[in-house]
mmCIF file of C-alpha atoms in Angstrom:
data_model
loop_
_atom_site.group_PDB
_atom_site.id
_atom_site.type_symbol
_atom_site.label_atom_id
_atom_site.label_comp_id
_atom_site.label_asym_id
_atom_site.label_seq_id
_atom_site.Cartn_x
_atom_site.Cartn_y
_atom_site.Cartn_z
ATOM 1 C CA UNK A 1 -100.763 -6.871 -161.854
ATOM 2 C CA UNK A 2 -97.039 -6.977 -162.510
ATOM 3 C CA UNK A 3 -95.833 -9.256 -165.308
ATOM 4 C CA UNK A 4 -92.113 -8.912 -164.764
ATOM 5 C CA UNK A 5 -91.241 -12.605 -165.157
ATOM 6 C CA UNK A 6 -87.519 -12.042 -164.682
ATOM 7 C CA UNK A 7 -88.062 -10.725 -161.162
ATOM 8 C CA UNK A 8 -90.553 -13.464 -160.343
ATOM 9 C CA UNK A 9 -88.108 -16.114 -161.551
ATOM 10 C CA UNK A 10 -85.326 -14.584 -159.457
ATOM 11 C CA UNK A 11 -87.506 -14.954 -156.362
ATOM 12 C CA UNK A 12 -88.345 -18.517 -157.344
ATOM 13 C CA UNK A 13 -84.671 -19.432 -157.747
ATOM 14 C CA UNK A 14 -83.896 -17.924 -154.357
ATOM 15 C CA UNK A 15 -86.505 -19.749 -152.307
ATOM 16 C CA UNK A 16 -87.618 -22.830 -154.223
ATOM 17 C CA UNK A 17 -87.068 -25.782 -151.900
ATOM 18 C CA UNK A 18 -84.808 -28.277 -153.711
ATOM 19 C CA UNK A 19 -86.340 -31.683 -154.275
ATOM 20 C CA UNK A 20 -83.051 -33.106 -152.980
ATOM 21 C CA UNK A 21 -84.205 -32.104 -149.485
ATOM 22 C CA UNK A 22 -87.302 -34.234 -149.861
ATOM 23 C CA UNK A 23 -85.334 -37.148 -151.258
ATOM 24 C CA UNK A 24 -82.875 -36.935 -148.377
ATOM 25 C CA UNK A 25 -85.865 -36.977 -146.038
ATOM 26 C CA UNK A 26 -87.071 -40.217 -147.650
ATOM 27 C CA UNK A 27 -83.644 -41.802 -147.252
ATOM 28 C CA UNK A 28 -83.389 -40.708 -143.620
ATOM 29 C CA UNK A 29 -86.834 -42.112 -142.852
ATOM 30 C CA UNK A 30 -85.917 -45.423 -144.492
ATOM 31 C CA UNK A 31 -82.657 -45.567 -142.547
ATOM 32 C CA UNK A 32 -84.494 -44.925 -139.266
ATOM 33 C CA UNK A 33 -87.032 -47.607 -140.121
ATOM 34 C CA UNK A 34 -84.246 -50.083 -140.836
ATOM 35 C CA UNK A 35 -82.549 -49.253 -137.530
ATOM 36 C CA UNK A 36 -85.847 -49.689 -135.673
ATOM 37 C CA UNK A 37 -86.338 -53.119 -137.226
ATOM 38 C CA UNK A 38 -82.795 -54.078 -136.291
ATOM 39 C CA UNK A 39 -83.349 -52.965 -132.675
ATOM 40 C CA UNK A 40 -86.625 -54.886 -132.463
ATOM 41 C CA UNK A 41 -84.921 -57.980 -133.806
ATOM 42 C CA UNK A 42 -82.227 -57.727 -131.154
ATOM 43 C CA UNK A 43 -84.775 -57.240 -128.416
ATOM 44 C CA UNK A 44 -86.813 -60.226 -129.550
ATOM 45 C CA UNK A 45 -83.849 -62.503 -130.245
ATOM 46 C CA UNK A 46 -81.093 -62.284 -127.715
ATOM 47 C CA UNK A 47 -79.225 -64.964 -129.655
ATOM 48 C CA UNK A 48 -78.135 -65.211 -133.264
ATOM 49 C CA UNK A 49 -76.937 -61.596 -133.491
ATOM 50 C CA UNK A 50 -74.329 -62.574 -136.035
ATOM 51 C CA UNK A 51 -77.062 -63.813 -138.332
ATOM 52 C CA UNK A 52 -79.009 -60.561 -137.895
ATOM 53 C CA UNK A 53 -75.871 -58.555 -138.711
ATOM 54 C CA UNK A 54 -75.358 -60.594 -141.869
ATOM 55 C CA UNK A 55 -78.947 -59.932 -142.957
ATOM 56 C CA UNK A 56 -78.547 -56.187 -142.425
ATOM 57 C CA UNK A 57 -75.300 -56.185 -144.418
ATOM 58 C CA UNK A 58 -77.057 -58.057 -147.206
ATOM 59 C CA UNK A 59 -79.770 -55.390 -147.360
ATOM 60 C CA UNK A 60 -77.083 -52.731 -147.682
ATOM 61 C CA UNK A 61 -75.474 -54.421 -150.680
ATOM 62 C CA UNK A 62 -78.201 -55.483 -153.110
ATOM 63 C CA UNK A 63 -76.825 -55.772 -156.650
ATOM 64 C CA UNK A 64 -78.424 -55.680 -160.098
ATOM 65 C CA UNK A 65 -78.082 -59.457 -160.156
ATOM 66 C CA UNK A 66 -80.015 -59.682 -156.885
ATOM 67 C CA UNK A 67 -82.763 -57.458 -158.306
ATOM 68 C CA UNK A 68 -83.070 -59.643 -161.392
ATOM 69 C CA UNK A 69 -83.330 -62.695 -159.159
ATOM 70 C CA UNK A 70 -86.101 -61.076 -157.118
ATOM 71 C CA UNK A 71 -87.948 -60.018 -160.272
ATOM 72 C CA UNK A 72 -87.764 -63.538 -161.665
ATOM 73 C CA UNK A 73 -89.155 -64.912 -158.406
ATOM 74 C CA UNK A 74 -92.155 -62.550 -158.148
ATOM 75 C CA UNK A 75 -92.996 -62.968 -161.851
ATOM 76 C CA UNK A 76 -93.040 -66.723 -161.460
ATOM 77 C CA UNK A 77 -95.504 -66.489 -158.558
ATOM 78 C CA UNK A 78 -97.292 -63.329 -159.837
ATOM 79 C CA UNK A 79 -97.064 -62.052 -156.274
ATOM 80 C CA UNK A 80 -94.552 -60.202 -154.089
ATOM 81 C CA UNK A 81 -94.168 -60.870 -150.383
ATOM 82 C CA UNK A 82 -93.642 -58.085 -147.831
ATOM 83 C CA UNK A 83 -90.024 -59.199 -147.417
ATOM 84 C CA UNK A 84 -89.408 -59.088 -151.178
ATOM 85 C CA UNK A 85 -90.884 -55.604 -151.459
ATOM 86 C CA UNK A 86 -88.741 -54.526 -148.531
ATOM 87 C CA UNK A 87 -85.658 -55.784 -150.364
ATOM 88 C CA UNK A 88 -86.728 -53.992 -153.542
ATOM 89 C CA UNK A 89 -87.154 -50.768 -151.560
ATOM 90 C CA UNK A 90 -83.592 -50.957 -150.268
ATOM 91 C CA UNK A 91 -82.266 -51.893 -153.695
ATOM 92 C CA UNK A 92 -83.854 -48.797 -155.279
ATOM 93 C CA UNK A 93 -82.370 -46.540 -152.605
ATOM 94 C CA UNK A 94 -78.896 -47.917 -153.153
ATOM 95 C CA UNK A 95 -78.500 -47.615 -156.907
ATOM 96 C CA UNK A 96 -80.121 -45.989 -159.928
ATOM 97 C CA UNK A 97 -78.994 -49.075 -161.861
ATOM 98 C CA UNK A 98 -81.231 -51.197 -159.650
ATOM 99 C CA UNK A 99 -84.152 -48.925 -160.541
ATOM 100 C CA UNK A 100 -83.379 -49.078 -164.255
ATOM 101 C CA UNK A 101 -83.102 -52.856 -164.410
ATOM 102 C CA UNK A 102 -86.372 -53.304 -162.503
ATOM 103 C CA UNK A 103 -88.196 -50.808 -164.754
ATOM 104 C CA UNK A 104 -87.052 -52.673 -167.872
ATOM 105 C CA UNK A 105 -88.548 -55.975 -166.734
ATOM 106 C CA UNK A 106 -92.046 -56.388 -168.291
ATOM 107 C CA UNK A 107 -94.760 -56.944 -165.716
ATOM 108 C CA UNK A 108 -92.575 -56.392 -162.636
ATOM 109 C CA UNK A 109 -94.140 -53.044 -161.701
ATOM 110 C CA UNK A 110 -97.649 -54.416 -162.210
ATOM 111 C CA UNK A 111 -96.977 -57.136 -159.643
ATOM 112 C CA UNK A 112 -95.985 -54.549 -157.027
ATOM 113 C CA UNK A 113 -99.066 -52.463 -157.829
ATOM 114 C CA UNK A 114 -101.240 -55.581 -157.513
ATOM 115 C CA UNK A 115 -100.308 -55.647 -153.809
ATOM 116 C CA UNK A 116 -102.117 -52.309 -153.407
ATOM 117 C CA UNK A 117 -105.465 -53.833 -154.314
ATOM 118 C CA UNK A 118 -105.967 -56.008 -151.254
ATOM 119 C CA UNK A 119 -106.997 -55.173 -147.686
ATOM 120 C CA UNK A 120 -103.722 -56.160 -145.991
ATOM 121 C CA UNK A 121 -102.276 -52.840 -144.745
ATOM 122 C CA UNK A 122 -98.790 -54.300 -144.321
ATOM 123 C CA UNK A 123 -98.713 -55.318 -147.988
ATOM 124 C CA UNK A 124 -100.062 -51.914 -149.044
ATOM 125 C CA UNK A 125 -97.381 -50.121 -147.062
ATOM 126 C CA UNK A 126 -94.683 -52.403 -148.480
ATOM 127 C CA UNK A 127 -95.877 -51.728 -152.021
ATOM 128 C CA UNK A 128 -96.112 -47.948 -151.564
ATOM 129 C CA UNK A 129 -92.635 -47.775 -149.985
ATOM 130 C CA UNK A 130 -91.377 -49.801 -152.921
ATOM 131 C CA UNK A 131 -92.991 -47.331 -155.360
ATOM 132 C CA UNK A 132 -91.667 -44.376 -153.369
ATOM 133 C CA UNK A 133 -88.061 -45.466 -153.732
ATOM 134 C CA UNK A 134 -88.640 -46.537 -157.336
ATOM 135 C CA UNK A 135 -89.863 -42.980 -158.036
ATOM 136 C CA UNK A 136 -86.321 -41.765 -157.350
ATOM 137 C CA UNK A 137 -85.689 -42.905 -160.931
ATOM 138 C CA UNK A 138 -86.026 -40.949 -164.170
ATOM 139 C CA UNK A 139 -89.114 -39.508 -165.895
ATOM 140 C CA UNK A 140 -90.272 -42.663 -167.771
ATOM 141 C CA UNK A 141 -90.347 -44.621 -164.511
ATOM 142 C CA UNK A 142 -92.290 -41.872 -162.717
ATOM 143 C CA UNK A 143 -94.776 -41.643 -165.580
ATOM 144 C CA UNK A 144 -95.446 -45.387 -165.378
ATOM 145 C CA UNK A 145 -96.010 -45.115 -161.633
ATOM 146 C CA UNK A 146 -98.413 -42.203 -162.115
ATOM 147 C CA UNK A 147 -100.400 -43.976 -164.811
ATOM 148 C CA UNK A 148 -100.596 -47.373 -163.107
ATOM 149 C CA UNK A 149 -100.691 -46.444 -159.410
ATOM 150 C CA UNK A 150 -101.650 -42.759 -159.298
ATOM 151 C CA UNK A 151 -105.264 -43.408 -158.301
ATOM 152 C CA UNK A 152 -104.138 -45.524 -155.325
ATOM 153 C CA UNK A 153 -101.624 -42.907 -154.172
ATOM 154 C CA UNK A 154 -104.202 -40.106 -154.355
ATOM 155 C CA UNK A 155 -106.764 -42.228 -152.483
ATOM 156 C CA UNK A 156 -104.241 -43.015 -149.720
ATOM 157 C CA UNK A 157 -104.021 -39.295 -148.912
ATOM 158 C CA UNK A 158 -107.290 -39.908 -147.032
ATOM 159 C CA UNK A 159 -105.877 -42.912 -145.170
ATOM 160 C CA UNK A 160 -105.835 -43.039 -141.374
ATOM 161 C CA UNK A 161 -102.537 -44.949 -141.539
ATOM 162 C CA UNK A 162 -99.828 -42.307 -141.086
ATOM 163 C CA UNK A 163 -97.094 -44.325 -142.760
ATOM 164 C CA UNK A 164 -99.244 -45.071 -145.803
ATOM 165 C CA UNK A 165 -100.302 -41.437 -146.131
ATOM 166 C CA UNK A 166 -96.782 -40.035 -145.657
ATOM 167 C CA UNK A 167 -95.167 -42.422 -148.115
ATOM 168 C CA UNK A 168 -97.872 -41.717 -150.698
ATOM 169 C CA UNK A 169 -97.167 -37.979 -150.337
ATOM 170 C CA UNK A 170 -93.457 -38.552 -150.867
ATOM 171 C CA UNK A 171 -94.082 -40.730 -153.908
ATOM 172 C CA UNK A 172 -96.374 -38.088 -155.409
ATOM 173 C CA UNK A 173 -93.759 -35.403 -154.746
ATOM 174 C CA UNK A 174 -91.068 -37.491 -156.434
ATOM 175 C CA UNK A 175 -93.060 -38.128 -159.597
ATOM 176 C CA UNK A 176 -94.179 -34.477 -159.858
ATOM 177 C CA UNK A 177 -90.617 -33.249 -159.339
ATOM 178 C CA UNK A 178 -89.337 -35.559 -162.064
ATOM 179 C CA UNK A 179 -91.985 -35.373 -164.799
ATOM 180 C CA UNK A 180 -94.553 -32.793 -165.930
ATOM 181 C CA UNK A 181 -96.478 -35.615 -167.633
ATOM 182 C CA UNK A 182 -96.735 -37.478 -164.340
ATOM 183 C CA UNK A 183 -97.804 -34.256 -162.602
ATOM 184 C CA UNK A 184 -100.597 -33.810 -165.154
ATOM 185 C CA UNK A 185 -101.836 -37.360 -164.529
ATOM 186 C CA UNK A 186 -102.228 -36.849 -160.769
ATOM 187 C CA UNK A 187 -103.742 -33.368 -161.203
ATOM 188 C CA UNK A 188 -106.494 -34.928 -163.314
ATOM 189 C CA UNK A 189 -107.205 -37.213 -160.346
ATOM 190 C CA UNK A 190 -108.328 -34.165 -158.289
ATOM 191 C CA UNK A 191 -105.199 -34.124 -156.175
ATOM 192 C CA UNK A 192 -104.980 -30.347 -155.703
ATOM 193 C CA UNK A 193 -107.992 -30.133 -153.383
ATOM 194 C CA UNK A 194 -106.724 -33.106 -151.345
ATOM 195 C CA UNK A 195 -103.260 -31.579 -150.992
ATOM 196 C CA UNK A 196 -104.681 -28.175 -150.099
ATOM 197 C CA UNK A 197 -106.989 -29.602 -147.433
ATOM 198 C CA UNK A 198 -104.050 -31.464 -145.900
ATOM 199 C CA UNK A 199 -101.939 -28.299 -146.007
ATOM 200 C CA UNK A 200 -104.422 -25.912 -144.384
ATOM 201 C CA UNK A 201 -105.464 -28.325 -141.642
ATOM 202 C CA UNK A 202 -104.107 -26.636 -138.513
ATOM 203 C CA UNK A 203 -106.406 -28.500 -136.153
ATOM 204 C CA UNK A 204 -103.804 -31.006 -134.948
ATOM 205 C CA UNK A 205 -100.688 -30.695 -132.831
ATOM 206 C CA UNK A 206 -97.353 -29.377 -134.041
ATOM 207 C CA UNK A 207 -95.426 -32.629 -133.834
ATOM 208 C CA UNK A 208 -93.381 -32.623 -137.037
ATOM 209 C CA UNK A 209 -92.709 -36.351 -136.781
ATOM 210 C CA UNK A 210 -96.364 -37.161 -137.460
ATOM 211 C CA UNK A 211 -97.266 -34.200 -139.614
ATOM 212 C CA UNK A 212 -98.285 -34.040 -143.271
ATOM 213 C CA UNK A 213 -98.691 -30.302 -143.768
ATOM 214 C CA UNK A 214 -95.140 -29.538 -144.831
ATOM 215 C CA UNK A 215 -95.029 -32.530 -147.183
ATOM 216 C CA UNK A 216 -98.332 -31.399 -148.710
ATOM 217 C CA UNK A 217 -96.883 -27.889 -149.060
ATOM 218 C CA UNK A 218 -93.869 -29.248 -150.944
ATOM 219 C CA UNK A 219 -96.198 -31.131 -153.300
ATOM 220 C CA UNK A 220 -98.217 -27.964 -153.902
ATOM 221 C CA UNK A 221 -95.027 -25.987 -154.444
ATOM 222 C CA UNK A 222 -93.934 -28.486 -157.082
ATOM 223 C CA UNK A 223 -97.273 -27.976 -158.825
ATOM 224 C CA UNK A 224 -97.786 -24.213 -158.726
ATOM 225 C CA UNK A 225 -94.129 -23.245 -159.190
ATOM 226 C CA UNK A 226 -92.557 -26.015 -161.254
ATOM 227 C CA UNK A 227 -95.587 -27.426 -163.092
ATOM 228 C CA UNK A 228 -97.920 -24.435 -163.248
ATOM 229 C CA UNK A 229 -99.007 -25.376 -166.804
ATOM 230 C CA UNK A 230 -100.741 -28.573 -165.663
ATOM 231 C CA UNK A 231 -103.098 -26.828 -163.228
ATOM 232 C CA UNK A 232 -106.690 -26.276 -164.274
ATOM 233 C CA UNK A 233 -108.758 -23.164 -163.595
ATOM 234 C CA UNK A 234 -110.849 -25.083 -161.063
ATOM 235 C CA UNK A 235 -107.638 -25.951 -159.167
ATOM 236 C CA UNK A 236 -106.565 -22.302 -159.003
ATOM 237 C CA UNK A 237 -110.060 -21.206 -157.961
ATOM 238 C CA UNK A 238 -110.098 -23.828 -155.207
ATOM 239 C CA UNK A 239 -106.814 -22.484 -153.811
ATOM 240 C CA UNK A 240 -108.070 -18.898 -153.868
ATOM 241 C CA UNK A 241 -111.441 -19.727 -152.310
ATOM 242 C CA UNK A 242 -109.779 -21.602 -149.438
ATOM 243 C CA UNK A 243 -106.659 -19.499 -148.900
ATOM 244 C CA UNK A 244 -107.978 -17.743 -145.777
ATOM 245 C CA UNK A 245 -108.128 -21.041 -143.865
ATOM 246 C CA UNK A 246 -104.346 -21.262 -143.410
ATOM 247 C CA UNK A 247 -103.022 -19.867 -140.132
ATOM 248 C CA UNK A 248 -99.817 -17.840 -140.186
ATOM 249 C CA UNK A 249 -98.299 -19.863 -137.341
ATOM 250 C CA UNK A 250 -99.330 -23.263 -138.743
ATOM 251 C CA UNK A 251 -96.831 -25.829 -139.977
ATOM 252 C CA UNK A 252 -95.756 -25.081 -143.542
ATOM 253 C CA UNK A 253 -97.103 -21.514 -143.355
ATOM 254 C CA UNK A 254 -93.882 -20.162 -144.862
ATOM 255 C CA UNK A 255 -94.955 -21.647 -148.203
ATOM 256 C CA UNK A 256 -98.390 -20.013 -148.177
ATOM 257 C CA UNK A 257 -97.644 -16.683 -149.862
ATOM 258 C CA UNK A 258 -95.479 -18.349 -152.493
ATOM 259 C CA UNK A 259 -98.319 -20.746 -153.347
ATOM 260 C CA UNK A 260 -100.786 -17.855 -153.597
ATOM 261 C CA UNK A 261 -98.455 -15.778 -155.755
ATOM 262 C CA UNK A 262 -97.708 -18.510 -158.282
ATOM 263 C CA UNK A 263 -101.308 -19.729 -158.074
ATOM 264 C CA UNK A 264 -102.350 -16.225 -159.190
ATOM 265 C CA UNK A 265 -104.711 -15.724 -156.274
ATOM 266 C CA UNK A 266 -104.150 -11.965 -156.705
ATOM 267 C CA UNK A 267 -105.330 -11.408 -160.247
ATOM 268 C CA UNK A 268 -107.425 -8.638 -161.847
ATOM 269 C CA UNK A 269 -109.680 -11.351 -163.299
ATOM 270 C CA UNK A 270 -110.390 -12.812 -159.847
ATOM 271 C CA UNK A 271 -111.264 -9.873 -157.629
ATOM 272 C CA UNK A 272 -110.516 -10.057 -153.925
ATOM 273 C CA UNK A 273 -113.386 -9.514 -151.527
ATOM 274 C CA UNK A 274 -112.906 -7.491 -148.351
ATOM 275 C CA UNK A 275 -112.416 -10.563 -146.140
ATOM 276 C CA UNK A 276 -109.658 -11.866 -148.428
ATOM 277 C CA UNK A 277 -107.971 -8.447 -148.616
ATOM 278 C CA UNK A 278 -107.913 -8.036 -144.843
ATOM 279 C CA UNK A 279 -106.682 -11.614 -144.338
ATOM 280 C CA UNK A 280 -103.786 -11.178 -146.778
ATOM 281 C CA UNK A 281 -102.762 -7.737 -145.537
ATOM 282 C CA UNK A 282 -102.776 -8.902 -141.927
ATOM 283 C CA UNK A 283 -100.914 -12.125 -142.828
ATOM 284 C CA UNK A 284 -98.246 -10.222 -144.782
ATOM 285 C CA UNK A 285 -97.778 -7.387 -142.284
ATOM 286 C CA UNK A 286 -97.416 -9.871 -139.425
ATOM 287 C CA UNK A 287 -94.460 -11.334 -141.346
ATOM 288 C CA UNK A 288 -92.929 -7.999 -142.322
ATOM 289 C CA UNK A 289 -93.228 -6.480 -138.856
ATOM 290 C CA UNK A 290 -92.281 -9.439 -136.652
ATOM 291 C CA UNK A 291 -89.636 -11.397 -138.598
ATOM 292 C CA UNK A 292 -86.010 -10.570 -137.853
ATOM 293 C CA UNK A 293 -83.426 -11.784 -140.345
ATOM 294 C CA UNK A 294 -83.288 -12.762 -143.982
ATOM 295 C CA UNK A 295 -80.928 -15.726 -144.056
ATOM 296 C CA UNK A 296 -83.274 -18.694 -143.653
ATOM 297 C CA UNK A 297 -85.382 -20.046 -146.525
ATOM 298 C CA UNK A 298 -88.458 -19.706 -144.285
ATOM 299 C CA UNK A 299 -87.890 -15.978 -143.738
ATOM 300 C CA UNK A 300 -87.118 -15.393 -147.409
ATOM 301 C CA UNK A 301 -90.316 -17.108 -148.463
ATOM 302 C CA UNK A 302 -92.348 -15.010 -146.045
ATOM 303 C CA UNK A 303 -90.711 -11.655 -146.811
ATOM 304 C CA UNK A 304 -90.072 -11.782 -150.554
ATOM 305 C CA UNK A 305 -93.485 -13.116 -151.451
ATOM 306 C CA UNK A 306 -95.156 -10.917 -148.855
ATOM 307 C CA UNK A 307 -93.772 -7.774 -150.479
ATOM 308 C CA UNK A 308 -94.534 -8.974 -153.996
ATOM 309 C CA UNK A 309 -98.114 -9.927 -153.080
ATOM 310 C CA UNK A 310 -98.659 -6.635 -151.244
ATOM 311 C CA UNK A 311 -97.591 -4.735 -154.353
ATOM 312 C CA UNK A 312 -99.926 -6.819 -156.489
ATOM 313 C CA UNK A 313 -102.831 -6.304 -154.079
ATOM 314 C CA UNK A 314 -102.390 -2.536 -154.341
ATOM 315 C CA UNK A 315 -102.078 -2.743 -158.128
ATOM 316 C CA UNK A 316 -105.272 -4.799 -158.453
ATOM 317 C CA UNK A 317 -107.218 -3.285 -155.564
ATOM 318 C CA UNK A 318 -106.165 0.356 -154.925
ATOM 319 C CA UNK A 319 -108.901 0.702 -152.277
ATOM 320 C CA UNK A 320 -106.905 -1.754 -150.132
ATOM 321 C CA UNK A 321 -104.424 1.055 -149.377
ATOM 322 C CA UNK A 322 -106.566 2.441 -146.544
ATOM 323 C CA UNK A 323 -106.777 -0.999 -144.940
ATOM 324 C CA UNK A 324 -102.998 -1.377 -145.266
ATOM 325 C CA UNK A 325 -102.180 1.996 -143.687
ATOM 326 C CA UNK A 326 -104.682 1.472 -140.885
ATOM 327 C CA UNK A 327 -103.233 -1.932 -139.996
ATOM 328 C CA UNK A 328 -99.642 -0.646 -140.085
ATOM 329 C CA UNK A 329 -100.507 2.121 -137.644
ATOM 330 C CA UNK A 330 -103.137 0.634 -135.354
ATOM 331 C CA UNK A 331 -102.364 -3.097 -135.332
ATOM 332 C CA UNK A 332 -98.572 -3.106 -135.635
ATOM 333 C CA UNK A 333 -97.855 0.310 -134.083
ATOM 334 C CA UNK A 334 -95.346 1.385 -136.728
ATOM 335 C CA UNK A 335 -95.240 3.391 -139.971
ATOM 336 C CA UNK A 336 -94.470 2.699 -143.613
ATOM 337 C CA UNK A 337 -91.006 4.294 -143.497
ATOM 338 C CA UNK A 338 -89.823 2.282 -140.488
ATOM 339 C CA UNK A 339 -91.175 -0.914 -142.050
ATOM 340 C CA UNK A 340 -89.248 -0.251 -145.268
ATOM 341 C CA UNK A 341 -86.052 0.727 -143.477
ATOM 342 C CA UNK A 342 -86.119 -2.430 -141.384
ATOM 343 C CA UNK A 343 -86.024 -4.524 -144.569
ATOM 344 C CA UNK A 344 -83.577 -2.289 -146.436
ATOM 345 C CA UNK A 345 -81.209 -2.937 -143.519
ATOM 346 C CA UNK A 346 -80.995 -6.625 -144.527
ATOM 347 C CA UNK A 347 -78.925 -5.406 -147.514
ATOM 348 C CA UNK A 348 -80.293 -8.013 -149.903
ATOM 349 C CA UNK A 349 -80.321 -6.963 -153.542
ATOM 350 C CA UNK A 350 -83.291 -9.184 -154.336
ATOM 351 C CA UNK A 351 -85.294 -7.937 -151.359
ATOM 352 C CA UNK A 352 -84.416 -4.325 -152.191
ATOM 353 C CA UNK A 353 -85.667 -4.785 -155.757
ATOM 354 C CA UNK A 354 -89.000 -6.034 -154.434
ATOM 355 C CA UNK A 355 -89.232 -3.162 -151.956
ATOM 356 C CA UNK A 356 -88.613 -0.634 -154.703
ATOM 357 C CA UNK A 357 -91.407 -2.162 -156.783
ATOM 358 C CA UNK A 358 -93.769 -1.858 -153.788
ATOM 359 C CA UNK A 359 -92.524 1.692 -153.245
ATOM 360 C CA UNK A 360 -93.477 2.585 -156.825
ATOM 361 C CA UNK A 361 -97.014 1.334 -156.153
ATOM 362 C CA UNK A 362 -97.298 3.400 -152.974
ATOM 363 C CA UNK A 363 -95.974 6.569 -154.608
ATOM 364 C CA UNK A 364 -98.427 6.136 -157.467
ATOM 365 C CA UNK A 365 -101.326 5.845 -155.012
ATOM 366 C CA UNK A 366 -100.004 8.689 -152.864
ATOM 367 C CA UNK A 367 -100.932 11.177 -155.575
ATOM 368 C CA UNK A 368 -104.587 10.667 -154.679
ATOM 369 C CA UNK A 369 -104.081 10.969 -150.923
ATOM 370 C CA UNK A 370 -104.518 14.150 -148.905
ATOM 371 C CA UNK A 371 -101.800 13.087 -146.449
ATOM 372 C CA UNK A 372 -98.390 11.801 -147.605
ATOM 373 C CA UNK A 373 -97.864 8.071 -147.088
ATOM 374 C CA UNK A 374 -94.099 8.401 -146.783
ATOM 375 C CA UNK A 375 -91.204 10.744 -147.470
ATOM 376 C CA UNK A 376 -88.470 9.440 -149.746
ATOM 377 C CA UNK A 377 -85.781 11.367 -147.876
ATOM 378 C CA UNK A 378 -86.503 9.277 -144.787
ATOM 379 C CA UNK A 379 -85.763 5.966 -146.522
ATOM 380 C CA UNK A 380 -82.324 4.428 -146.011
ATOM 381 C CA UNK A 381 -81.933 2.500 -149.260
ATOM 382 C CA UNK A 382 -78.625 0.622 -149.366
ATOM 383 C CA UNK A 383 -76.274 0.948 -152.321
ATOM 384 C CA UNK A 384 -77.241 -1.925 -154.626
ATOM 385 C CA UNK A 385 -73.601 -2.677 -155.392
ATOM 386 C CA UNK A 386 -72.933 -3.370 -151.737
ATOM 387 C CA UNK A 387 -75.973 -5.616 -151.261
ATOM 388 C CA UNK A 388 -75.912 -9.377 -151.007
ATOM 389 C CA UNK A 389 -77.899 -11.363 -153.552
#
């Protein structure tokens, strides 16, 4: 198996989904929720619109002083109402200073977490949304959330309430993106199997507005790529043993090969069986032979990691070559040279480097074949100096 970390890191830098995208998603969801509440208020109350407008403006301008006032109020009662948690949520979105001042107040976080312990779903949702926006803070804040509320967040991944489940996923993603210590805490709560089962579940519809698969994929990406050191052997074995359950056309499928690569599913110490080899080869070739273009992150994830994994499969399991060649010819009605030339034509330096590594593997195996796999003269390798990154 190849150990060229520089190349692996270059792929990672090229296709790692920035956590800013997830955080923007949280903000957009909160903004939509606020607009929905405003619309409902107007529908229910055809009078007093000026008062409603003033309340909305107040939510958009919560200061540190306001946060301190809210903290003082909930500490006095040892309880936070849904409205107070809603105000905290907006305060944390608006300013990192609001997050910092709340985190410094002894006992304030514990009061929010206390609202998770009851059976009132509205209070639970209010508390989790509060924690989600609080997790936009720095590492110490995220570590406190993981330690004090991690077990609740992991449990809510099994919830039937979509809003509770989605917000818990976002909170978990935030704390893992911010702190390796927080990531370790939730990993020890058996989160990997829960995330993986959410990710591979392709039984539902493809309505992205009520879907958890991509959010689960982002969480897994944060673990296997950014926090690989916190994963246990049983976590990696679980991923490998269940990798064949993900469909290539399922939501979040573009992350699949990246997760398998960084999760070391293809490893000389963990031999692939025939079913796994066929699944991976078919999955990868479907990407290589049907995808047109290399500009989107989705296509880059599928192509770069597909080529790298294919090379590693051949390095670890040379007998897989016959399966590969048979599928290229009989299933996808093409040949190795045309497949390579299609991807060389994208003129990407990073993609070309990966293709050359795969080419080295094929040429090494070709020495033992009676028929040539390919002819170098037929490959149209672009000048590396003229390639894009």
